[in-house]
Short mmCIF file of C-alpha atoms in Angstrom, two decimals:
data_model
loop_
_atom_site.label_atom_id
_atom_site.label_comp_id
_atom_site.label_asym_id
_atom_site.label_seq_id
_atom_site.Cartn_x
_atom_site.Cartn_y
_atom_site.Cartn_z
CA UNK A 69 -92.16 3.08 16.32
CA UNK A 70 -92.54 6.41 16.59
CA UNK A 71 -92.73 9.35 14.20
CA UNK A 72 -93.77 12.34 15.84
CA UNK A 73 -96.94 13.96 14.62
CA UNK A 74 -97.74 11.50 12.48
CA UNK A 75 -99.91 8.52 12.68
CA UNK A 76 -98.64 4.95 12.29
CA UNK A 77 -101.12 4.66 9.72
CA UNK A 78 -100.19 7.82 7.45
CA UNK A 79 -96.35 6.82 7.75
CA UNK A 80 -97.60 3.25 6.64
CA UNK A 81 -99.21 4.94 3.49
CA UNK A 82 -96.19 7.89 2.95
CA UNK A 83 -93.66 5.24 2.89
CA UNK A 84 -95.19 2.17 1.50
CA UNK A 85 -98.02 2.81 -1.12
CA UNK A 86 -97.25 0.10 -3.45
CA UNK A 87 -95.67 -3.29 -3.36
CA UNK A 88 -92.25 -1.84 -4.89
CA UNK A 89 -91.53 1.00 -2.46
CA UNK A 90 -88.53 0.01 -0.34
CA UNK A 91 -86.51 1.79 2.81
CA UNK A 92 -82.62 0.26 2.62
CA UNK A 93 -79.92 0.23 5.16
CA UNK A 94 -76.56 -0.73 4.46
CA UNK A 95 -74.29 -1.58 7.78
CA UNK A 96 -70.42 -3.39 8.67
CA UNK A 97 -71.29 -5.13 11.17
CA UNK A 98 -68.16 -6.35 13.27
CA UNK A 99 -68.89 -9.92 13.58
CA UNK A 100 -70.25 -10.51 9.91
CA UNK A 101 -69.06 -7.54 7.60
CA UNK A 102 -71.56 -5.97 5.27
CA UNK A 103 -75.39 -6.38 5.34
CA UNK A 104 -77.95 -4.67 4.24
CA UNK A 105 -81.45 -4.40 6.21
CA UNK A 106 -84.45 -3.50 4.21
CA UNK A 107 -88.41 -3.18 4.17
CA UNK A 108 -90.63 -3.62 1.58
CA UNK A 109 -94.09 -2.96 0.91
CA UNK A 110 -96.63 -5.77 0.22
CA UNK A 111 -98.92 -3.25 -1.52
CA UNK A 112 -102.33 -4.48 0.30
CA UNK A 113 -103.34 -2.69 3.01
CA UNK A 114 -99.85 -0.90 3.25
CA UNK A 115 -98.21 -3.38 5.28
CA UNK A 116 -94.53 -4.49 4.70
CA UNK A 117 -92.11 -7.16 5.51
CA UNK A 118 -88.61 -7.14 6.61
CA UNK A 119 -85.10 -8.58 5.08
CA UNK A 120 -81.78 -9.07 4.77
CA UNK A 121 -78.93 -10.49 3.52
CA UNK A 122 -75.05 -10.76 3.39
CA UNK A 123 -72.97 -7.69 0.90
CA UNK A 124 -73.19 -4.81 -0.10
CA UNK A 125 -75.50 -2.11 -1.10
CA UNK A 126 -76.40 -1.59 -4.76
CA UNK A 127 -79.36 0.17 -6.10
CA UNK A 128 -79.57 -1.66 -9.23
CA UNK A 129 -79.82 -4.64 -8.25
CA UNK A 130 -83.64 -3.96 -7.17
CA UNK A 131 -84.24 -2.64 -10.64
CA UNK A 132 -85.50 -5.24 -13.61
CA UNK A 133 -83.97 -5.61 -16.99
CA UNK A 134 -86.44 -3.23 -18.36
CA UNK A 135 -85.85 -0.93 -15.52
CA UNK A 136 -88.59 -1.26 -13.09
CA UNK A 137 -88.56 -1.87 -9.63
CA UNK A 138 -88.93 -5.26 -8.57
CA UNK A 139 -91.85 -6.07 -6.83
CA UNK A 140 -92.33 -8.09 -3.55
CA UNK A 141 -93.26 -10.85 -4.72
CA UNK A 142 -89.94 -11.25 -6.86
CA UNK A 143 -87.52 -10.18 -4.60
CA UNK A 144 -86.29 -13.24 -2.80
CA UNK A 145 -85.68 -14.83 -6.76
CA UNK A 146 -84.47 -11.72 -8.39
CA UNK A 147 -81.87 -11.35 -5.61
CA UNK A 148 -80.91 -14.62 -5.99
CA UNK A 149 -79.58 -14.15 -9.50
CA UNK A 150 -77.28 -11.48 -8.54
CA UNK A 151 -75.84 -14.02 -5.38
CA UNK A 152 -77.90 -12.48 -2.66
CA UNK A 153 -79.39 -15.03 -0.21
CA UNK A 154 -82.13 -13.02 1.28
CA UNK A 155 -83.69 -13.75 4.83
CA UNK A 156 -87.57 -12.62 5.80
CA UNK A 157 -88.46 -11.47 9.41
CA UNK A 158 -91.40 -10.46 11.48
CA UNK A 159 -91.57 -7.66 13.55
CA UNK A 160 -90.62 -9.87 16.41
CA UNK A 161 -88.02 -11.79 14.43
CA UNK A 162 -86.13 -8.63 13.13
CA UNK A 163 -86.09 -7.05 16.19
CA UNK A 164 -84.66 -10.37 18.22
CA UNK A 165 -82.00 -10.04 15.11
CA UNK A 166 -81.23 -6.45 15.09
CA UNK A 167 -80.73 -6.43 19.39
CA UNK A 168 -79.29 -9.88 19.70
CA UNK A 169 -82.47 -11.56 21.03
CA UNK A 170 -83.30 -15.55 19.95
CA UNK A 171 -83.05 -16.32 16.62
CA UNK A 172 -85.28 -18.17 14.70
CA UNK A 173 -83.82 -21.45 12.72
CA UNK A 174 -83.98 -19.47 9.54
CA UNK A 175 -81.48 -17.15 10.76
CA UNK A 176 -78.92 -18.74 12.70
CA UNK A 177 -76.45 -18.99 9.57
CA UNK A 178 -75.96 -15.31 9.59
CA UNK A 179 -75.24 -12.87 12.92
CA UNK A 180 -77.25 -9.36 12.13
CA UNK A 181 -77.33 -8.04 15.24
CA UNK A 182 -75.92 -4.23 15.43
CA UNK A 183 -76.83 -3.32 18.80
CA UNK A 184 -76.15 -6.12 21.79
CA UNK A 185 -78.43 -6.22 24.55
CA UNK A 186 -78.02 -8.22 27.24
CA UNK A 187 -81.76 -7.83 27.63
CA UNK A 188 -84.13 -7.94 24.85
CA UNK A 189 -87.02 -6.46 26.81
CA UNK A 190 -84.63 -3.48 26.66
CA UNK A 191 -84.89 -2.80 23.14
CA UNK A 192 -87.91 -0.61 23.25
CA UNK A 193 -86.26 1.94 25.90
CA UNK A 194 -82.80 1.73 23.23
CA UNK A 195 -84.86 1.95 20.60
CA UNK A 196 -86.50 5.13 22.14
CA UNK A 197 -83.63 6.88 22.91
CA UNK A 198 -81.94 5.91 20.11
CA UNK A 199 -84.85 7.36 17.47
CA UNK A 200 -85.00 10.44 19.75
CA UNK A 201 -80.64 11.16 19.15
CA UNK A 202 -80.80 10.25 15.57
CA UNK A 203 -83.91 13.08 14.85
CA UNK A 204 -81.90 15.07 17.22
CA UNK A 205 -84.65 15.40 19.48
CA UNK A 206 -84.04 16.39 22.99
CA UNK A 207 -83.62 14.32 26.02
CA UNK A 208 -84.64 15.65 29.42
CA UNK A 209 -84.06 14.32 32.81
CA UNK A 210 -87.41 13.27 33.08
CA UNK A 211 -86.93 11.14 30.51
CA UNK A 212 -83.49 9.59 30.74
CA UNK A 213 -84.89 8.31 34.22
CA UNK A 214 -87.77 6.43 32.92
CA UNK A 215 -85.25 4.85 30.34
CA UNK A 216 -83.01 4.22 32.97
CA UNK A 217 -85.48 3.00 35.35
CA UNK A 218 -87.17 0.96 32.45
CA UNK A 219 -84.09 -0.59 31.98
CA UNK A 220 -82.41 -1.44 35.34
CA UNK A 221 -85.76 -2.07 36.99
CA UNK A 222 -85.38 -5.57 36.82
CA UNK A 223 -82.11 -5.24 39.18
CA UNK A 224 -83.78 -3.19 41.95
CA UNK A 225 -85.48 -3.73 45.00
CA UNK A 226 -87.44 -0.53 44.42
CA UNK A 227 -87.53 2.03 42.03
CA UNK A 228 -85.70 4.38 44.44
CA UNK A 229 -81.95 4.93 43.09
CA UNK A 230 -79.19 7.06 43.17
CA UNK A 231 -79.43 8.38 39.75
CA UNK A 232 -76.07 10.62 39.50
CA UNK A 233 -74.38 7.23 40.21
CA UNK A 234 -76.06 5.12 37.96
CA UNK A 235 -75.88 7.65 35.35
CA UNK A 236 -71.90 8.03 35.82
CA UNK A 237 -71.98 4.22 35.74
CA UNK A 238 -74.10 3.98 32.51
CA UNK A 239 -71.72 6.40 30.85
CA UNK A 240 -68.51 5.57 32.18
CA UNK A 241 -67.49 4.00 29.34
CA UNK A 242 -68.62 6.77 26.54
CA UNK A 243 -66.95 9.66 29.06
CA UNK A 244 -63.30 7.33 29.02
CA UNK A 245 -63.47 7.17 25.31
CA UNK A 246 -64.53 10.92 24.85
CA UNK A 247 -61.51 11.51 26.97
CA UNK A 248 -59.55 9.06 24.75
CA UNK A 249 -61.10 10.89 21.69
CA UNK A 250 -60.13 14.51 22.83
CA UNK A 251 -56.50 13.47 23.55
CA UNK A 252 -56.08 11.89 20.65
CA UNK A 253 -57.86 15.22 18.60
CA UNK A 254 -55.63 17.61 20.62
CA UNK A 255 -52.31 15.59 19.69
CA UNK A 256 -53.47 14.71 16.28
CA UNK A 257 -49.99 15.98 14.71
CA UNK A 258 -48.02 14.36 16.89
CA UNK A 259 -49.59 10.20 16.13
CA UNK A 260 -50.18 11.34 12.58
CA UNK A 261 -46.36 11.81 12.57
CA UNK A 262 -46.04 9.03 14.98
CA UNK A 263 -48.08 6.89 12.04
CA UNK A 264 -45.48 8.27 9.46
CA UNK A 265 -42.81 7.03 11.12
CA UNK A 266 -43.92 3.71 12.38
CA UNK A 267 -45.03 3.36 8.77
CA UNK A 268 -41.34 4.10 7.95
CA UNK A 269 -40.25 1.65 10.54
CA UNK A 270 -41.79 -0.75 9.02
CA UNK A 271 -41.16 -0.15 5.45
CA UNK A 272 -37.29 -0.34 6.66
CA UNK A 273 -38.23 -3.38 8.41
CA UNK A 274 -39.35 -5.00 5.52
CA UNK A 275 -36.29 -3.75 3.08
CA UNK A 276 -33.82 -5.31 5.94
CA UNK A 277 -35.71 -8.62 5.94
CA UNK A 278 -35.65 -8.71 1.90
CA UNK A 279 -32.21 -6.91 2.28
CA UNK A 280 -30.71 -9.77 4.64
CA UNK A 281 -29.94 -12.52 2.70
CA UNK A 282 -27.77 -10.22 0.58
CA UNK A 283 -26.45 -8.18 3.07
CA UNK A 284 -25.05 -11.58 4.83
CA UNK A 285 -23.69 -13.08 1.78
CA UNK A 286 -21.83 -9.70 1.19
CA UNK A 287 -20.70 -9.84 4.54
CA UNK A 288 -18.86 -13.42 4.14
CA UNK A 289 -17.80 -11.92 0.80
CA UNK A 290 -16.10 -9.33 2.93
CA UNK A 291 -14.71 -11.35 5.64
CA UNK A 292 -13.63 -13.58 3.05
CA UNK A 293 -12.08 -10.67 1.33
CA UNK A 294 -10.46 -9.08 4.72
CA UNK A 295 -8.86 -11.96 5.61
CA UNK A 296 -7.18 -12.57 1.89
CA UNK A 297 -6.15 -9.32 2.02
CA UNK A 298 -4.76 -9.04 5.53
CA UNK A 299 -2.91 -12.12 4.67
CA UNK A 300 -1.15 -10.25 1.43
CA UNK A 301 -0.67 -6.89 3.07
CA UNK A 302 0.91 -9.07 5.48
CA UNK A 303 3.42 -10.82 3.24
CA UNK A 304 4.05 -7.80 1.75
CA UNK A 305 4.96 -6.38 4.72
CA UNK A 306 7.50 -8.87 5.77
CA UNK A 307 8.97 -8.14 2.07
CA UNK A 308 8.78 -4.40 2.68
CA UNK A 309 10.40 -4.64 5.87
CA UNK A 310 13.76 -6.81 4.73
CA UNK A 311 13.71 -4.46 1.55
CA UNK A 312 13.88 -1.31 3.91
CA UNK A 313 16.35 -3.88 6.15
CA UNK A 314 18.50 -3.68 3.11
CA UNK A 315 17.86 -0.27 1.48
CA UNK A 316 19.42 0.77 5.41
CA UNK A 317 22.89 -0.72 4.97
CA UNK A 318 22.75 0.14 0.91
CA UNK A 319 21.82 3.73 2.48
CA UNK A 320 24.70 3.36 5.46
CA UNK A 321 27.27 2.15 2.67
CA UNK A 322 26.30 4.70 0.45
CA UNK A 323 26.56 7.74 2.99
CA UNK A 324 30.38 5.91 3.44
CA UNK A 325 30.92 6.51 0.03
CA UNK A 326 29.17 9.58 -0.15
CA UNK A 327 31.56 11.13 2.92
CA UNK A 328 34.74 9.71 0.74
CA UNK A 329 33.74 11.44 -2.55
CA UNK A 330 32.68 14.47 -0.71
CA UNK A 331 36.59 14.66 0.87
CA UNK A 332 38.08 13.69 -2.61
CA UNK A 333 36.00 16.59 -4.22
CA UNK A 334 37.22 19.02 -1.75
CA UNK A 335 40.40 17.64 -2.61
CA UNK A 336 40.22 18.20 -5.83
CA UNK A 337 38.78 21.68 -5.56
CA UNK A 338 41.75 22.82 -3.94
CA UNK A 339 44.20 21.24 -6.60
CA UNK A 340 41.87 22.97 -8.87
CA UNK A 341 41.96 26.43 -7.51
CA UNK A 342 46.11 25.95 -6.67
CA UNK A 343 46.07 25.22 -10.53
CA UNK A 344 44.07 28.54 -11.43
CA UNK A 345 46.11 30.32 -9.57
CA UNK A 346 49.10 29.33 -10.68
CA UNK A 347 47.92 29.76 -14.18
CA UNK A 348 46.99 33.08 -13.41
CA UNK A 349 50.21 33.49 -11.92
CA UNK A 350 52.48 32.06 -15.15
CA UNK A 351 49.91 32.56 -17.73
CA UNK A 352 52.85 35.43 -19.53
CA UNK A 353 54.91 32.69 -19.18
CA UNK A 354 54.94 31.37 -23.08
CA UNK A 355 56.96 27.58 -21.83
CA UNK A 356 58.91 25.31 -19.59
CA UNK A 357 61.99 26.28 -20.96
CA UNK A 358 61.56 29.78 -20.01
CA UNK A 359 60.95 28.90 -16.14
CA UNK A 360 64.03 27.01 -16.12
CA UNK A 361 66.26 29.71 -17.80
CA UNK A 362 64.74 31.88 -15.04
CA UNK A 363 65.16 29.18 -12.41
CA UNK A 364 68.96 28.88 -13.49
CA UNK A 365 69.58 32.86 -14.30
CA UNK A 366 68.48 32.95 -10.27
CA UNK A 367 70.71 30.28 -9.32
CA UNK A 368 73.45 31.97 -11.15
CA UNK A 369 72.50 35.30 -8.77
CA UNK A 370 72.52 33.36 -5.67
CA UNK A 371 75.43 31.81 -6.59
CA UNK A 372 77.25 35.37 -7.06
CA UNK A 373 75.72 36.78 -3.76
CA UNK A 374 76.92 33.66 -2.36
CA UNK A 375 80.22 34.43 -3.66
CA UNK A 376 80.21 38.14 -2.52
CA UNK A 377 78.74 36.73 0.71
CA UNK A 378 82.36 35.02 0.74
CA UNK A 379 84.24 37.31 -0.86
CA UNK A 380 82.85 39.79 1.90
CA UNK A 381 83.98 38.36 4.70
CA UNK A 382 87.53 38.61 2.87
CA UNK A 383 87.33 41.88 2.15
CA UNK A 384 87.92 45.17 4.24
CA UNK A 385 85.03 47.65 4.81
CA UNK A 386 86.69 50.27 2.37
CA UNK A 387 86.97 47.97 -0.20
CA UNK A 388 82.71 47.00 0.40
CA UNK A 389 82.03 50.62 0.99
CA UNK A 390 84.24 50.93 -3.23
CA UNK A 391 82.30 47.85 -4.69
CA UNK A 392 78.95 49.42 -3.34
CA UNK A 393 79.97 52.79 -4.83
CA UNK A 394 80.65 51.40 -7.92
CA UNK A 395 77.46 48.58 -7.79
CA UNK A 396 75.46 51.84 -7.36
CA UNK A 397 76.64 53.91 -10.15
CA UNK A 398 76.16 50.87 -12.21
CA UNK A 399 72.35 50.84 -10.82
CA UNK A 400 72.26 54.27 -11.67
CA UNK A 401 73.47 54.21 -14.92
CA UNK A 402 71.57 51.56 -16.20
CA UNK A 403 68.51 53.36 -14.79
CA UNK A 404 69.60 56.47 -16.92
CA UNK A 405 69.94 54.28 -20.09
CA UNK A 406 66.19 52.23 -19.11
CA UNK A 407 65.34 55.80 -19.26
CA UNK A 408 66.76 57.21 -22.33
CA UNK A 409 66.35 53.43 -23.68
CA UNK A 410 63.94 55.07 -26.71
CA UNK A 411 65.57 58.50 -27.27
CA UNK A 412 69.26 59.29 -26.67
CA UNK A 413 72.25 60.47 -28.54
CA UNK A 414 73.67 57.24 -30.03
CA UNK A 415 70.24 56.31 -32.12
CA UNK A 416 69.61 59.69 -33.30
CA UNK A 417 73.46 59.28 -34.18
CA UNK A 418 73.02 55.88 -35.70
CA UNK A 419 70.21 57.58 -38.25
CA UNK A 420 72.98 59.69 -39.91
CA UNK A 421 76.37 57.86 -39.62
CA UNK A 422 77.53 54.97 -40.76
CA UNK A 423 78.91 52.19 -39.01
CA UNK A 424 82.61 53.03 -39.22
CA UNK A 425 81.63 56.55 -38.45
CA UNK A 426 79.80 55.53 -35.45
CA UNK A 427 82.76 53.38 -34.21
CA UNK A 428 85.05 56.07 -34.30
CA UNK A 429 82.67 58.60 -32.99
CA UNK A 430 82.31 56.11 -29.70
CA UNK A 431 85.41 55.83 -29.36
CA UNK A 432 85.81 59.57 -28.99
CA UNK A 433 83.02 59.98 -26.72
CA UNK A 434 81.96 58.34 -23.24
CA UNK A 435 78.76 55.75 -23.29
CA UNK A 436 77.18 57.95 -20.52
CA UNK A 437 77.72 61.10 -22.95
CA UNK A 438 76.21 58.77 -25.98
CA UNK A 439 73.16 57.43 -24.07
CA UNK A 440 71.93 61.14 -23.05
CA UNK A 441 68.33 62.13 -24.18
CA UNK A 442 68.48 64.30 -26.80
CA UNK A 443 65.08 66.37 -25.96
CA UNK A 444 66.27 66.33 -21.88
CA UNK A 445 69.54 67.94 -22.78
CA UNK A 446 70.73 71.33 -24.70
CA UNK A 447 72.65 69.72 -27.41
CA UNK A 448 73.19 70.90 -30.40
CA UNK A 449 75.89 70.82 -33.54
CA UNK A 450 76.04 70.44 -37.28
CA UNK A 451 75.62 67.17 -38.60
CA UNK A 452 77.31 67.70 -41.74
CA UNK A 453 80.21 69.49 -40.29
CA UNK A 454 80.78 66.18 -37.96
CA UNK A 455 80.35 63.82 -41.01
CA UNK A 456 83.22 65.65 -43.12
CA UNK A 457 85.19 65.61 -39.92
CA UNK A 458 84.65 61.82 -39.15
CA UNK A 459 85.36 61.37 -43.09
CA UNK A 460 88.34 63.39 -43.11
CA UNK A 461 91.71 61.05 -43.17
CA UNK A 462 93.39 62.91 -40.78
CA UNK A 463 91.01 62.51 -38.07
CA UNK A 464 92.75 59.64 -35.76
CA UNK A 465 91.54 58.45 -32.51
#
């Protein structure tokens, strides 16, 4: 081994100055799991002895129940009561385990090897390098050739090589995982979320599988459930469809009757507006009676004109030309007395006189004279002078 500017025999006495000083390792190993490598000081002399066993690492159980540290000589039983099965190795022996060399009988239950050589005379160049790039020591070229010529000299003819090859060779491996490494590093986000979702994926996966069973049975359910229902909505169909069948001819029949009752209602609109206006027309009318002694009074006149109509063609212009005459001073005279119906001679007359007065007082006078209006006309005479006239016996008509 080597440690730098110190002698094998002052490292021997720094790190083992009694028989309970120990230097642990605890390592997964691939093939077995976790081990733990140790060395512990025999406390004569300052030499130590390697172990190891199978599990992990715990500081307390190197410690007694009062305590102390065990001591050398009790490790193998102490270790034992806390279900540690410890193996013991020589410098030879640990290194044979440690680089995959030929193991002794007392090992071959257990695999401890953490670096695999294909060649254990190789271990002191690995080891070498190895103790240099753990104390971060550095490596020049000088240096990495003897290692490499160390190791591959068994292969060679000579020691002449190309050593850019065989150093590209040597590394090839590291340089494809660095590469690996750095594109991984550089698209970090990217698997992380990759991760995410193929931890997703899987989570859904496993929800499906548990979700499957039920999902299935639902779907028969629904099947099940289609088809009983396709096969009602489809009776109900045929039922809606000879309904509407026979709501169509209720509806034909009913527009029928509808067209009739529309043509009686017009009907009857128009008897019912001839009736309001012809009881607008008689409504001064008071009764039947009085439309038929109208209806006969104009019979009676047609009748007459009827008769003149006859009696005209009988009759000589001169004698039409004297009934006209006469049928117009009749018109006109009745006109006068429409006129004078309210105020005229013979009822201001009728006020004063009595009847027989009256009487002889129209027989004395003319009706046209009688029916004058007293405030149209200039009139005048002395009422009780004409009274003691009309009562005086000698007047005689």
């Amino acid at each position: 081994m080597d440690f730098g500017s110190h002698t094998l025999e002052k490292a021997r006495r720094f790190y083992f100055p009694n028989n309970s000083a120990y230097i642990l390792l605890e390592a997964i190993l691939p093939q077995t799991g976790t081990v733990v490598f140790g060395c512990v000081g025999k406390g004569v002399g300052y030499d130590y002895e390697y172990f190891a066993y199978k599990g992990e690492l715990n500081l307390d159980d190197f410690r007694m129940d009062d305590g102390n540290i065990v001591a050398q000589p009790k490790l193998v039983n102490h270790l034992a009561t806390k279900q540690h099965r410890v193996y013991k190795f020589n410098d030879k022996e640990f290194r044979h385990s440690i680089y995959g060399g030929a193991k002794s009988k007392r090992t071959s239950e257990i695999d401890f090897t953490v670096f695999k050589l294909e060649h254990i005379s190789d271990a002191r160049s690995f080891q070498q390098v190895l103790t240099k790039t753990l104390r971060l020591d550095k490596l020049n070229s000088s240096d990495v050739k003897d290692y490499l010529l160390k190791i591959f000299s068994r292969e060679l003819p000579n020691s002449s090589i190309d050593f850019k090859q065989e150093w590209e060779k040597a590394f090839q491996d590291i340089n494809l995982e660095r590469e690996q490494y750095l594109a991984v590093l550089n698209n970090l986000e990217t698997i992380q979320e990759l991760e995410q979702k193929f931890g997703r994926t899987l989570s859904l996966r496993g929800k499906i599988a548990v979700s499957q069973l039920n999902v299935n049975e639902l779907l028969q359910n629904w099947h099940g459930h289609v088809q009983t229902l396709t096969e009602n909505l489809s009776t109900q169909k045929t039922k809606l469809e000879q309904t509407q069948r026979e709501l169509r001819s209720q509806d034909i029949a009913r527009a029928g009757e509808r067209t009739d009752l529309t043509n009686k209602l017009e009907e009857l609109n128009r008897i019912e507006m001839q009736r309001q206006e012809l009881e607008e027309r008689f409504t001064l009318i008071p009764d039947q009676s009085f439309l038929e002694s109208q209806l006969k009074a104009a019979e009676q006149k047609y009748d007459s004109q009827a008769a003149l109509c006859v009696q005209s063609q009988r009759s000589s212009s001169v004698a039409i030309g004297k009934q006209l005459k006469e049928k117009e001073d009749q018109l006109q005279s009745l006109h006068s007395q429409h006129q004078t119906l309210g105020d005229n001679l013979y009822l201001h007359l009728s006020k004063v006189l009595n009847v027989d007065e009256l009487e002889k007082l129209n027989k004395v006078l003319s009706q046209r004279v009688m029916l004058r209006s007293i405030r149209l006309t200039s009139i005048s005479f002395d009422t009780c002078s004409m009274v003691n006239l009309l009562s005086n016996s000698r007047f005689q008509v």
